[in-house]
Amino acid sequence: SVRKHGEEIARLGPGDVIGEIAIVNHKLRTASVVSLTPLEVVHFTRESLEQLIEDVPAFGEAIRGTTADRLDGR
């Protein structure tokens, strides 16, 4: 559950990415995410994410696309 000011604004599912805006655009988080079910996560530091973006251009394009979509409100 993605929440802003305590109100749910979205629901995420398997394979969804969270937290990329803060890392890619060097900004503070824009919402909180609360797990409603058990989950497994992969945590990236800024350095490891930047390295992955550099090493795998398609991954970088996908992350930038996700970030742009969320910032545009899509």
JSON list of N, CA and C in Angstrom, two decimals:
[
{"chain": "A", "resi": 1, "resn": "SER", "atom": "N", "xyz": [0.85, -1.17, 0.00]},
{"chain": "A", "resi": 1, "resn": "SER", "atom": "CA", "xyz": [0.00, 0.00, 0.00]},
{"chain": "A", "resi": 1, "resn": "SER", "atom": "C", "xyz": [0.90, 1.24, 0.00]},
{"chain": "A", "resi": 2, "resn": "VAL", "atom": "N", "xyz": [0.75, 2.08, -1.00]},
{"chain": "A", "resi": 2, "resn": "VAL", "atom": "CA", "xyz": [1.49, 3.34, -1.07]},
{"chain": "A", "resi": 2, "resn": "VAL", "atom": "C", "xyz": [0.60, 4.40, -0.43]},
{"chain": "A", "resi": 3, "resn": "ARG", "atom": "N", "xyz": [1.16, 5.10, 0.54]},
{"chain": "A", "resi": 3, "resn": "ARG", "atom": "CA", "xyz": [0.36, 6.06, 1.29]},
{"chain": "A", "resi": 3, "resn": "ARG", "atom": "C", "xyz": [1.01, 7.43, 1.33]},
{"chain": "A", "resi": 4, "resn": "LYS", "atom": "N", "xyz": [0.16, 8.43, 1.19]},
{"chain": "A", "resi": 4, "resn": "LYS", "atom": "CA", "xyz": [0.60, 9.82, 1.28]},
{"chain": "A", "resi": 4, "resn": "LYS", "atom": "C", "xyz": [-0.33, 10.51, 2.26]},
{"chain": "A", "resi": 5, "resn": "HIS", "atom": "N", "xyz": [0.25, 11.10, 3.29]},
{"chain": "A", "resi": 5, "resn": "HIS", "atom": "CA", "xyz": [-0.52, 11.74, 4.35]},
{"chain": "A", "resi": 5, "resn": "HIS", "atom": "C", "xyz": [-1.54, 10.78, 4.96]},
{"chain": "A", "resi": 6, "resn": "GLY", "atom": "N", "xyz": [-1.16, 9.50, 5.08]},
{"chain": "A", "resi": 6, "resn": "GLY", "atom": "CA", "xyz": [-2.01, 8.50, 5.69]},
{"chain": "A", "resi": 6, "resn": "GLY", "atom": "C", "xyz": [-3.08, 7.91, 4.79]},
{"chain": "A", "resi": 7, "resn": "GLU", "atom": "N", "xyz": [-3.25, 8.42, 3.59]},
{"chain": "A", "resi": 7, "resn": "GLU", "atom": "CA", "xyz": [-4.25, 7.93, 2.65]},
{"chain": "A", "resi": 7, "resn": "GLU", "atom": "C", "xyz": [-3.60, 7.04, 1.60]},
{"chain": "A", "resi": 8, "resn": "GLU", "atom": "N", "xyz": [-4.23, 5.90, 1.33]},
{"chain": "A", "resi": 8, "resn": "GLU", "atom": "CA", "xyz": [-3.70, 5.01, 0.29]},
{"chain": "A", "resi": 8, "resn": "GLU", "atom": "C", "xyz": [-3.91, 5.66, -1.08]},
{"chain": "A", "resi": 9, "resn": "ILE", "atom": "N", "xyz": [-2.81, 5.74, -1.84]},
{"chain": "A", "resi": 9, "resn": "ILE", "atom": "CA", "xyz": [-2.89, 6.32, -3.18]},
{"chain": "A", "resi": 9, "resn": "ILE", "atom": "C", "xyz": [-2.61, 5.30, -4.27]},
{"chain": "A", "resi": 10, "resn": "ALA", "atom": "N", "xyz": [-2.09, 4.12, -3.89]},
{"chain": "A", "resi": 10, "resn": "ALA", "atom": "CA", "xyz": [-1.80, 3.07, -4.88]},
{"chain": "A", "resi": 10, "resn": "ALA", "atom": "C", "xyz": [-1.56, 1.76, -4.16]},
{"chain": "A", "resi": 11, "resn": "ARG", "atom": "N", "xyz": [-1.69, 0.68, -4.94]},
{"chain": "A", "resi": 11, "resn": "ARG", "atom": "CA", "xyz": [-1.33, -0.65, -4.46]},
{"chain": "A", "resi": 11, "resn": "ARG", "atom": "C", "xyz": [-0.30, -1.21, -5.43]},
{"chain": "A", "resi": 12, "resn": "LEU", "atom": "N", "xyz": [0.75, -1.78, -4.88]},
{"chain": "A", "resi": 12, "resn": "LEU", "atom": "CA", "xyz": [1.79, -2.35, -5.70]},
{"chain": "A", "resi": 12, "resn": "LEU", "atom": "C", "xyz": [1.71, -3.87, -5.65]},
{"chain": "A", "resi": 13, "resn": "GLY", "atom": "N", "xyz": [2.40, -4.51, -6.58]},
{"chain": "A", "resi": 13, "resn": "GLY", "atom": "CA", "xyz": [2.39, -5.96, -6.64]},
{"chain": "A", "resi": 13, "resn": "GLY", "atom": "C", "xyz": [3.77, -6.50, -6.96]},
{"chain": "A", "resi": 14, "resn": "PRO", "atom": "N", "xyz": [3.83, -7.80, -7.23]},
{"chain": "A", "resi": 14, "resn": "PRO", "atom": "CA", "xyz": [5.11, -8.45, -7.52]},
{"chain": "A", "resi": 14, "resn": "PRO", "atom": "C", "xyz": [5.87, -7.75, -8.65]},
{"chain": "A", "resi": 15, "resn": "GLY", "atom": "N", "xyz": [7.14, -7.50, -8.42]},
{"chain": "A", "resi": 15, "resn": "GLY", "atom": "CA", "xyz": [8.00, -6.89, -9.44]},
{"chain": "A", "resi": 15, "resn": "GLY", "atom": "C", "xyz": [7.98, -5.38, -9.47]},
{"chain": "A", "resi": 16, "resn": "ASP", "atom": "N", "xyz": [7.11, -4.75, -8.69]},
{"chain": "A", "resi": 16, "resn": "ASP", "atom": "CA", "xyz": [7.06, -3.30, -8.68]},
{"chain": "A", "resi": 16, "resn": "ASP", "atom": "C", "xyz": [8.31, -2.74, -7.99]},
{"chain": "A", "resi": 17, "resn": "VAL", "atom": "N", "xyz": [8.71, -1.55, -8.41]},
{"chain": "A", "resi": 17, "resn": "VAL", "atom": "CA", "xyz": [9.89, -0.89, -7.89]},
{"chain": "A", "resi": 17, "resn": "VAL", "atom": "C", "xyz": [9.44, 0.26, -7.00]},
{"chain": "A", "resi": 18, "resn": "ILE", "atom": "N", "xyz": [10.09, 0.41, -5.84]},
{"chain": "A", "resi": 18, "resn": "ILE", "atom": "CA", "xyz": [9.80, 1.55, -4.97]},
{"chain": "A", "resi": 18, "resn": "ILE", "atom": "C", "xyz": [11.10, 2.20, -4.55]},
{"chain": "A", "resi": 19, "resn": "GLY", "atom": "N", "xyz": [11.05, 3.48, -4.27]},
{"chain": "A", "resi": 19, "resn": "GLY", "atom": "CA", "xyz": [12.22, 4.20, -3.76]},
{"chain": "A", "resi": 19, "resn": "GLY", "atom": "C", "xyz": [13.17, 4.71, -4.80]},
{"chain": "A", "resi": 20, "resn": "GLU", "atom": "N", "xyz": [12.88, 4.46, -6.07]},
{"chain": "A", "resi": 20, "resn": "GLU", "atom": "CA", "xyz": [13.83, 4.85, -7.12]},
{"chain": "A", "resi": 20, "resn": "GLU", "atom": "C", "xyz": [13.88, 6.36, -7.32]},
{"chain": "A", "resi": 21, "resn": "ILE", "atom": "N", "xyz": [12.79, 7.06, -7.07]},
{"chain": "A", "resi": 21, "resn": "ILE", "atom": "CA", "xyz": [12.79, 8.51, -7.26]},
{"chain": "A", "resi": 21, "resn": "ILE", "atom": "C", "xyz": [13.80, 9.17, -6.33]},
{"chain": "A", "resi": 22, "resn": "ALA", "atom": "N", "xyz": [13.79, 8.74, -5.08]},
{"chain": "A", "resi": 22, "resn": "ALA", "atom": "CA", "xyz": [14.71, 9.32, -4.10]},
{"chain": "A", "resi": 22, "resn": "ALA", "atom": "C", "xyz": [16.16, 9.10, -4.49]},
{"chain": "A", "resi": 23, "resn": "ILE", "atom": "N", "xyz": [16.46, 7.92, -5.00]},
{"chain": "A", "resi": 23, "resn": "ILE", "atom": "CA", "xyz": [17.85, 7.61, -5.35]},
{"chain": "A", "resi": 23, "resn": "ILE", "atom": "C", "xyz": [18.25, 8.27, -6.67]},
{"chain": "A", "resi": 24, "resn": "VAL", "atom": "N", "xyz": [17.45, 8.09, -7.70]},
{"chain": "A", "resi": 24, "resn": "VAL", "atom": "CA", "xyz": [17.81, 8.58, -9.04]},
{"chain": "A", "resi": 24, "resn": "VAL", "atom": "C", "xyz": [17.83, 10.11, -9.08]},
{"chain": "A", "resi": 25, "resn": "ASN", "atom": "N", "xyz": [16.84, 10.74, -8.46]},
{"chain": "A", "resi": 25, "resn": "ASN", "atom": "CA", "xyz": [16.73, 12.21, -8.53]},
{"chain": "A", "resi": 25, "resn": "ASN", "atom": "C", "xyz": [17.26, 12.92, -7.29]},
{"chain": "A", "resi": 26, "resn": "HIS", "atom": "N", "xyz": [17.85, 12.16, -6.37]},
{"chain": "A", "resi": 26, "resn": "HIS", "atom": "CA", "xyz": [18.42, 12.74, -5.15]},
{"chain": "A", "resi": 26, "resn": "HIS", "atom": "C", "xyz": [17.39, 13.61, -4.43]},
{"chain": "A", "resi": 27, "resn": "LYS", "atom": "N", "xyz": [16.21, 13.04, -4.22]},
{"chain": "A", "resi": 27, "resn": "LYS", "atom": "CA", "xyz": [15.12, 13.76, -3.56]},
{"chain": "A", "resi": 27, "resn": "LYS", "atom": "C", "xyz": [14.64, 12.97, -2.35]},
{"chain": "A", "resi": 28, "resn": "LEU", "atom": "N", "xyz": [13.95, 13.66, -1.47]},
{"chain": "A", "resi": 28, "resn": "LEU", "atom": "CA", "xyz": [13.33, 12.99, -0.33]},
{"chain": "A", "resi": 28, "resn": "LEU", "atom": "C", "xyz": [12.18, 12.12, -0.81]},
{"chain": "A", "resi": 29, "resn": "ARG", "atom": "N", "xyz": [11.80, 11.14, -0.01]},
{"chain": "A", "resi": 29, "resn": "ARG", "atom": "CA", "xyz": [10.70, 10.26, -0.40]},
{"chain": "A", "resi": 29, "resn": "ARG", "atom": "C", "xyz": [9.41, 11.06, -0.57]},
{"chain": "A", "resi": 30, "resn": "THR", "atom": "N", "xyz": [8.56, 10.58, -1.45]},
{"chain": "A", "resi": 30, "resn": "THR", "atom": "CA", "xyz": [7.30, 11.27, -1.74]},
{"chain": "A", "resi": 30, "resn": "THR", "atom": "C", "xyz": [6.09, 10.57, -1.13]},
{"chain": "A", "resi": 31, "resn": "ALA", "atom": "N", "xyz": [6.29, 9.37, -0.60]},
{"chain": "A", "resi": 31, "resn": "ALA", "atom": "CA", "xyz": [5.20, 8.61, 0.01]},
{"chain": "A", "resi": 31, "resn": "ALA", "atom": "C", "xyz": [5.80, 7.52, 0.90]},
{"chain": "A", "resi": 32, "resn": "SER", "atom": "N", "xyz": [4.93, 6.87, 1.64]},
{"chain": "A", "resi": 32, "resn": "SER", "atom": "CA", "xyz": [5.34, 5.73, 2.47]},
{"chain": "A", "resi": 32, "resn": "SER", "atom": "C", "xyz": [4.77, 4.46, 1.85]},
{"chain": "A", "resi": 33, "resn": "VAL", "atom": "N", "xyz": [5.47, 3.36, 2.02]},
{"chain": "A", "resi": 33, "resn": "VAL", "atom": "CA", "xyz": [5.00, 2.08, 1.52]},
{"chain": "A", "resi": 33, "resn": "VAL", "atom": "C", "xyz": [4.89, 1.13, 2.70]},
{"chain": "A", "resi": 34, "resn": "VAL", "atom": "N", "xyz": [3.72, 0.50, 2.81]},
{"chain": "A", "resi": 34, "resn": "VAL", "atom": "CA", "xyz": [3.44, -0.43, 3.89]},
{"chain": "A", "resi": 34, "resn": "VAL", "atom": "C", "xyz": [3.08, -1.77, 3.28]},
{"chain": "A", "resi": 35, "resn": "SER", "atom": "N", "xyz": [3.76, -2.83, 3.72]},
{"chain": "A", "resi": 35, "resn": "SER", "atom": "CA", "xyz": [3.47, -4.16, 3.22]},
{"chain": "A", "resi": 35, "resn": "SER", "atom": "C", "xyz": [2.18, -4.68, 3.84]},
{"chain": "A", "resi": 36, "resn": "LEU", "atom": "N", "xyz": [1.31, -5.21, 2.99]},
{"chain": "A", "resi": 36, "resn": "LEU", "atom": "CA", "xyz": [0.06, -5.80, 3.44]},
{"chain": "A", "resi": 36, "resn": "LEU", "atom": "C", "xyz": [0.16, -7.32, 3.51]},
{"chain": "A", "resi": 37, "resn": "THR", "atom": "N", "xyz": [1.22, -7.88, 2.94]},
{"chain": "A", "resi": 37, "resn": "THR", "atom": "CA", "xyz": [1.46, -9.32, 2.91]},
{"chain": "A", "resi": 37, "resn": "THR", "atom": "C", "xyz": [2.96, -9.56, 3.11]},
{"chain": "A", "resi": 38, "resn": "PRO", "atom": "N", "xyz": [3.35, -10.79, 3.42]},
{"chain": "A", "resi": 38, "resn": "PRO", "atom": "CA", "xyz": [4.80, -11.07, 3.49]},
{"chain": "A", "resi": 38, "resn": "PRO", "atom": "C", "xyz": [5.45, -10.80, 2.13]},
{"chain": "A", "resi": 39, "resn": "LEU", "atom": "N", "xyz": [6.69, -10.35, 2.15]},
{"chain": "A", "resi": 39, "resn": "LEU", "atom": "CA", "xyz": [7.37, -10.05, 0.89]},
{"chain": "A", "resi": 39, "resn": "LEU", "atom": "C", "xyz": [8.86, -10.24, 1.02]},
{"chain": "A", "resi": 40, "resn": "GLU", "atom": "N", "xyz": [9.51, -10.32, -0.13]},
{"chain": "A", "resi": 40, "resn": "GLU", "atom": "CA", "xyz": [10.96, -10.32, -0.22]},
{"chain": "A", "resi": 40, "resn": "GLU", "atom": "C", "xyz": [11.36, -9.07, -0.98]},
{"chain": "A", "resi": 41, "resn": "VAL", "atom": "N", "xyz": [12.41, -8.43, -0.53]},
{"chain": "A", "resi": 41, "resn": "VAL", "atom": "CA", "xyz": [12.84, -7.19, -1.17]},
{"chain": "A", "resi": 41, "resn": "VAL", "atom": "C", "xyz": [14.32, -7.27, -1.53]},
{"chain": "A", "resi": 42, "resn": "VAL", "atom": "N", "xyz": [14.71, -6.43, -2.48]},
{"chain": "A", "resi": 42, "resn": "VAL", "atom": "CA", "xyz": [16.11, -6.25, -2.83]},
{"chain": "A", "resi": 42, "resn": "VAL", "atom": "C", "xyz": [16.41, -4.79, -2.53]},
{"chain": "A", "resi": 43, "resn": "HIS", "atom": "N", "xyz": [17.41, -4.56, -1.70]},
{"chain": "A", "resi": 43, "resn": "HIS", "atom": "CA", "xyz": [17.78, -3.20, -1.30]},
{"chain": "A", "resi": 43, "resn": "HIS", "atom": "C", "xyz": [19.04, -2.79, -2.05]},
{"chain": "A", "resi": 44, "resn": "PHE", "atom": "N", "xyz": [18.98, -1.62, -2.69]},
{"chain": "A", "resi": 44, "resn": "PHE", "atom": "CA", "xyz": [20.14, -1.07, -3.39]},
{"chain": "A", "resi": 44, "resn": "PHE", "atom": "C", "xyz": [20.60, 0.19, -2.68]},
{"chain": "A", "resi": 45, "resn": "THR", "atom": "N", "xyz": [21.90, 0.35, -2.52]},
{"chain": "A", "resi": 45, "resn": "THR", "atom": "CA", "xyz": [22.44, 1.63, -2.09]},
{"chain": "A", "resi": 45, "resn": "THR", "atom": "C", "xyz": [22.49, 2.53, -3.32]},
{"chain": "A", "resi": 46, "resn": "ARG", "atom": "N", "xyz": [22.66, 3.80, -3.11]},
{"chain": "A", "resi": 46, "resn": "ARG", "atom": "CA", "xyz": [22.78, 4.73, -4.25]},
{"chain": "A", "resi": 46, "resn": "ARG", "atom": "C", "xyz": [23.93, 4.30, -5.15]},
{"chain": "A", "resi": 47, "resn": "GLU", "atom": "N", "xyz": [25.05, 3.93, -4.53]},
{"chain": "A", "resi": 47, "resn": "GLU", "atom": "CA", "xyz": [26.23, 3.55, -5.31]},
{"chain": "A", "resi": 47, "resn": "GLU", "atom": "C", "xyz": [25.98, 2.30, -6.14]},
{"chain": "A", "resi": 48, "resn": "SER", "atom": "N", "xyz": [25.36, 1.29, -5.54]},
{"chain": "A", "resi": 48, "resn": "SER", "atom": "CA", "xyz": [25.13, 0.05, -6.29]},
{"chain": "A", "resi": 48, "resn": "SER", "atom": "C", "xyz": [24.09, 0.26, -7.40]},
{"chain": "A", "resi": 49, "resn": "LEU", "atom": "N", "xyz": [23.09, 1.09, -7.16]},
{"chain": "A", "resi": 49, "resn": "LEU", "atom": "CA", "xyz": [22.10, 1.37, -8.19]},
{"chain": "A", "resi": 49, "resn": "LEU", "atom": "C", "xyz": [22.73, 2.16, -9.34]},
{"chain": "A", "resi": 50, "resn": "GLU", "atom": "N", "xyz": [23.54, 3.15, -9.02]},
{"chain": "A", "resi": 50, "resn": "GLU", "atom": "CA", "xyz": [24.21, 3.92, -10.06]},
{"chain": "A", "resi": 50, "resn": "GLU", "atom": "C", "xyz": [25.14, 3.03, -10.90]},
{"chain": "A", "resi": 51, "resn": "GLN", "atom": "N", "xyz": [25.82, 2.09, -10.25]},
{"chain": "A", "resi": 51, "resn": "GLN", "atom": "CA", "xyz": [26.70, 1.17, -10.97]},
{"chain": "A", "resi": 51, "resn": "GLN", "atom": "C", "xyz": [25.88, 0.27, -11.89]},
{"chain": "A", "resi": 52, "resn": "LEU", "atom": "N", "xyz": [24.76, -0.24, -11.40]},
{"chain": "A", "resi": 52, "resn": "LEU", "atom": "CA", "xyz": [23.89, -1.09, -12.21]},
{"chain": "A", "resi": 52, "resn": "LEU", "atom": "C", "xyz": [23.35, -0.33, -13.41]},
{"chain": "A", "resi": 53, "resn": "ILE", "atom": "N", "xyz": [22.95, 0.91, -13.19]},
{"chain": "A", "resi": 53, "resn": "ILE", "atom": "CA", "xyz": [22.45, 1.75, -14.30]},
{"chain": "A", "resi": 53, "resn": "ILE", "atom": "C", "xyz": [23.54, 1.96, -15.35]},
{"chain": "A", "resi": 54, "resn": "GLU", "atom": "N", "xyz": [24.76, 2.14, -14.90]},
{"chain": "A", "resi": 54, "resn": "GLU", "atom": "CA", "xyz": [25.88, 2.33, -15.83]},
{"chain": "A", "resi": 54, "resn": "GLU", "atom": "C", "xyz": [26.21, 1.03, -16.58]},
{"chain": "A", "resi": 55, "resn": "ASP", "atom": "N", "xyz": [26.18, -0.10, -15.86]},
{"chain": "A", "resi": 55, "resn": "ASP", "atom": "CA", "xyz": [26.56, -1.38, -16.45]},
{"chain": "A", "resi": 55, "resn": "ASP", "atom": "C", "xyz": [25.48, -1.97, -17.35]},
{"chain": "A", "resi": 56, "resn": "VAL", "atom": "N", "xyz": [24.23, -1.68, -17.07]},
{"chain": "A", "resi": 56, "resn": "VAL", "atom": "CA", "xyz": [23.11, -2.25, -17.83]},
{"chain": "A", "resi": 56, "resn": "VAL", "atom": "C", "xyz": [22.22, -1.10, -18.31]},
{"chain": "A", "resi": 57, "resn": "PRO", "atom": "N", "xyz": [22.54, -0.51, -19.47]},
{"chain": "A", "resi": 57, "resn": "PRO", "atom": "CA", "xyz": [21.79, 0.65, -19.95]},
{"chain": "A", "resi": 57, "resn": "PRO", "atom": "C", "xyz": [20.28, 0.44, -20.01]},
{"chain": "A", "resi": 58, "resn": "ALA", "atom": "N", "xyz": [19.82, -0.74, -20.36]},
{"chain": "A", "resi": 58, "resn": "ALA", "atom": "CA", "xyz": [18.37, -0.99, -20.43]},
{"chain": "A", "resi": 58, "resn": "ALA", "atom": "C", "xyz": [17.73, -0.87, -19.05]},
{"chain": "A", "resi": 59, "resn": "PHE", "atom": "N", "xyz": [18.43, -1.29, -18.01]},
{"chain": "A", "resi": 59, "resn": "PHE", "atom": "CA", "xyz": [17.93, -1.14, -16.65]},
{"chain": "A", "resi": 59, "resn": "PHE", "atom": "C", "xyz": [17.82, 0.34, -16.31]},
{"chain": "A", "resi": 60, "resn": "GLY", "atom": "N", "xyz": [18.83, 1.11, -16.66]},
{"chain": "A", "resi": 60, "resn": "GLY", "atom": "CA", "xyz": [18.80, 2.56, -16.42]},
{"chain": "A", "resi": 60, "resn": "GLY", "atom": "C", "xyz": [17.63, 3.22, -17.11]},
{"chain": "A", "resi": 61, "resn": "GLU", "atom": "N", "xyz": [17.38, 2.83, -18.37]},
{"chain": "A", "resi": 61, "resn": "GLU", "atom": "CA", "xyz": [16.24, 3.40, -19.11]},
{"chain": "A", "resi": 61, "resn": "GLU", "atom": "C", "xyz": [14.93, 3.05, -18.43]},
{"chain": "A", "resi": 62, "resn": "ALA", "atom": "N", "xyz": [14.80, 1.81, -17.97]},
{"chain": "A", "resi": 62, "resn": "ALA", "atom": "CA", "xyz": [13.57, 1.38, -17.30]},
{"chain": "A", "resi": 62, "resn": "ALA", "atom": "C", "xyz": [13.36, 2.15, -16.01]},
{"chain": "A", "resi": 63, "resn": "ILE", "atom": "N", "xyz": [14.40, 2.34, -15.22]},
{"chain": "A", "resi": 63, "resn": "ILE", "atom": "CA", "xyz": [14.29, 3.08, -13.96]},
{"chain": "A", "resi": 63, "resn": "ILE", "atom": "C", "xyz": [13.93, 4.53, -14.24]},
{"chain": "A", "resi": 64, "resn": "ARG", "atom": "N", "xyz": [14.59, 5.15, -15.21]},
{"chain": "A", "resi": 64, "resn": "ARG", "atom": "CA", "xyz": [14.28, 6.55, -15.54]},
{"chain": "A", "resi": 64, "resn": "ARG", "atom": "C", "xyz": [12.85, 6.68, -16.05]},
{"chain": "A", "resi": 65, "resn": "GLY", "atom": "N", "xyz": [12.39, 5.70, -16.81]},
{"chain": "A", "resi": 65, "resn": "GLY", "atom": "CA", "xyz": [11.01, 5.72, -17.30]},
{"chain": "A", "resi": 65, "resn": "GLY", "atom": "C", "xyz": [10.00, 5.61, -16.16]},
{"chain": "A", "resi": 66, "resn": "THR", "atom": "N", "xyz": [10.27, 4.71, -15.22]},
{"chain": "A", "resi": 66, "resn": "THR", "atom": "CA", "xyz": [9.39, 4.57, -14.06]},
{"chain": "A", "resi": 66, "resn": "THR", "atom": "C", "xyz": [9.38, 5.85, -13.25]},
{"chain": "A", "resi": 67, "resn": "THR", "atom": "N", "xyz": [10.55, 6.43, -13.04]},
{"chain": "A", "resi": 67, "resn": "THR", "atom": "CA", "xyz": [10.65, 7.67, -12.27]},
{"chain": "A", "resi": 67, "resn": "THR", "atom": "C", "xyz": [9.88, 8.78, -12.96]},
{"chain": "A", "resi": 68, "resn": "ALA", "atom": "N", "xyz": [10.05, 8.93, -14.27]},
{"chain": "A", "resi": 68, "resn": "ALA", "atom": "CA", "xyz": [9.36, 9.99, -15.01]},
{"chain": "A", "resi": 68, "resn": "ALA", "atom": "C", "xyz": [7.85, 9.80, -14.95]},
{"chain": "A", "resi": 69, "resn": "ASP", "atom": "N", "xyz": [7.38, 8.55, -15.11]},
{"chain": "A", "resi": 69, "resn": "ASP", "atom": "CA", "xyz": [5.96, 8.29, -15.03]},
{"chain": "A", "resi": 69, "resn": "ASP", "atom": "C", "xyz": [5.38, 8.68, -13.68]},
{"chain": "A", "resi": 70, "resn": "ARG", "atom": "N", "xyz": [6.07, 8.34, -12.62]},
{"chain": "A", "resi": 70, "resn": "ARG", "atom": "CA", "xyz": [5.57, 8.65, -11.27]},
{"chain": "A", "resi": 70, "resn": "ARG", "atom": "C", "xyz": [5.60, 10.15, -11.01]},
{"chain": "A", "resi": 71, "resn": "LEU", "atom": "N", "xyz": [6.63, 10.82, -11.47]},
{"chain": "A", "resi": 71, "resn": "LEU", "atom": "CA", "xyz": [6.70, 12.26, -11.25]},
{"chain": "A", "resi": 71, "resn": "LEU", "atom": "C", "xyz": [5.64, 13.00, -12.08]},
{"chain": "A", "resi": 72, "resn": "ASP", "atom": "N", "xyz": [5.25, 12.42, -13.22]},
{"chain": "A", "resi": 72, "resn": "ASP", "atom": "CA", "xyz": [4.20, 13.01, -14.04]},
{"chain": "A", "resi": 72, "resn": "ASP", "atom": "C", "xyz": [2.81, 12.67, -13.51]},
{"chain": "A", "resi": 73, "resn": "GLY", "atom": "N", "xyz": [2.75, 11.79, -12.51]},
{"chain": "A", "resi": 73, "resn": "GLY", "atom": "CA", "xyz": [1.47, 11.41, -11.94]},
{"chain": "A", "resi": 73, "resn": "GLY", "atom": "C", "xyz": [0.75, 10.31, -12.67]},
{"chain": "A", "resi": 74, "resn": "ARG", "atom": "N", "xyz": [1.47, 9.54, -13.51]},
{"chain": "A", "resi": 74, "resn": "ARG", "atom": "CA", "xyz": [0.83, 8.47, -14.27]},
{"chain": "A", "resi": 74, "resn": "ARG", "atom": "C", "xyz": [0.65, 7.23, -13.42]}
]
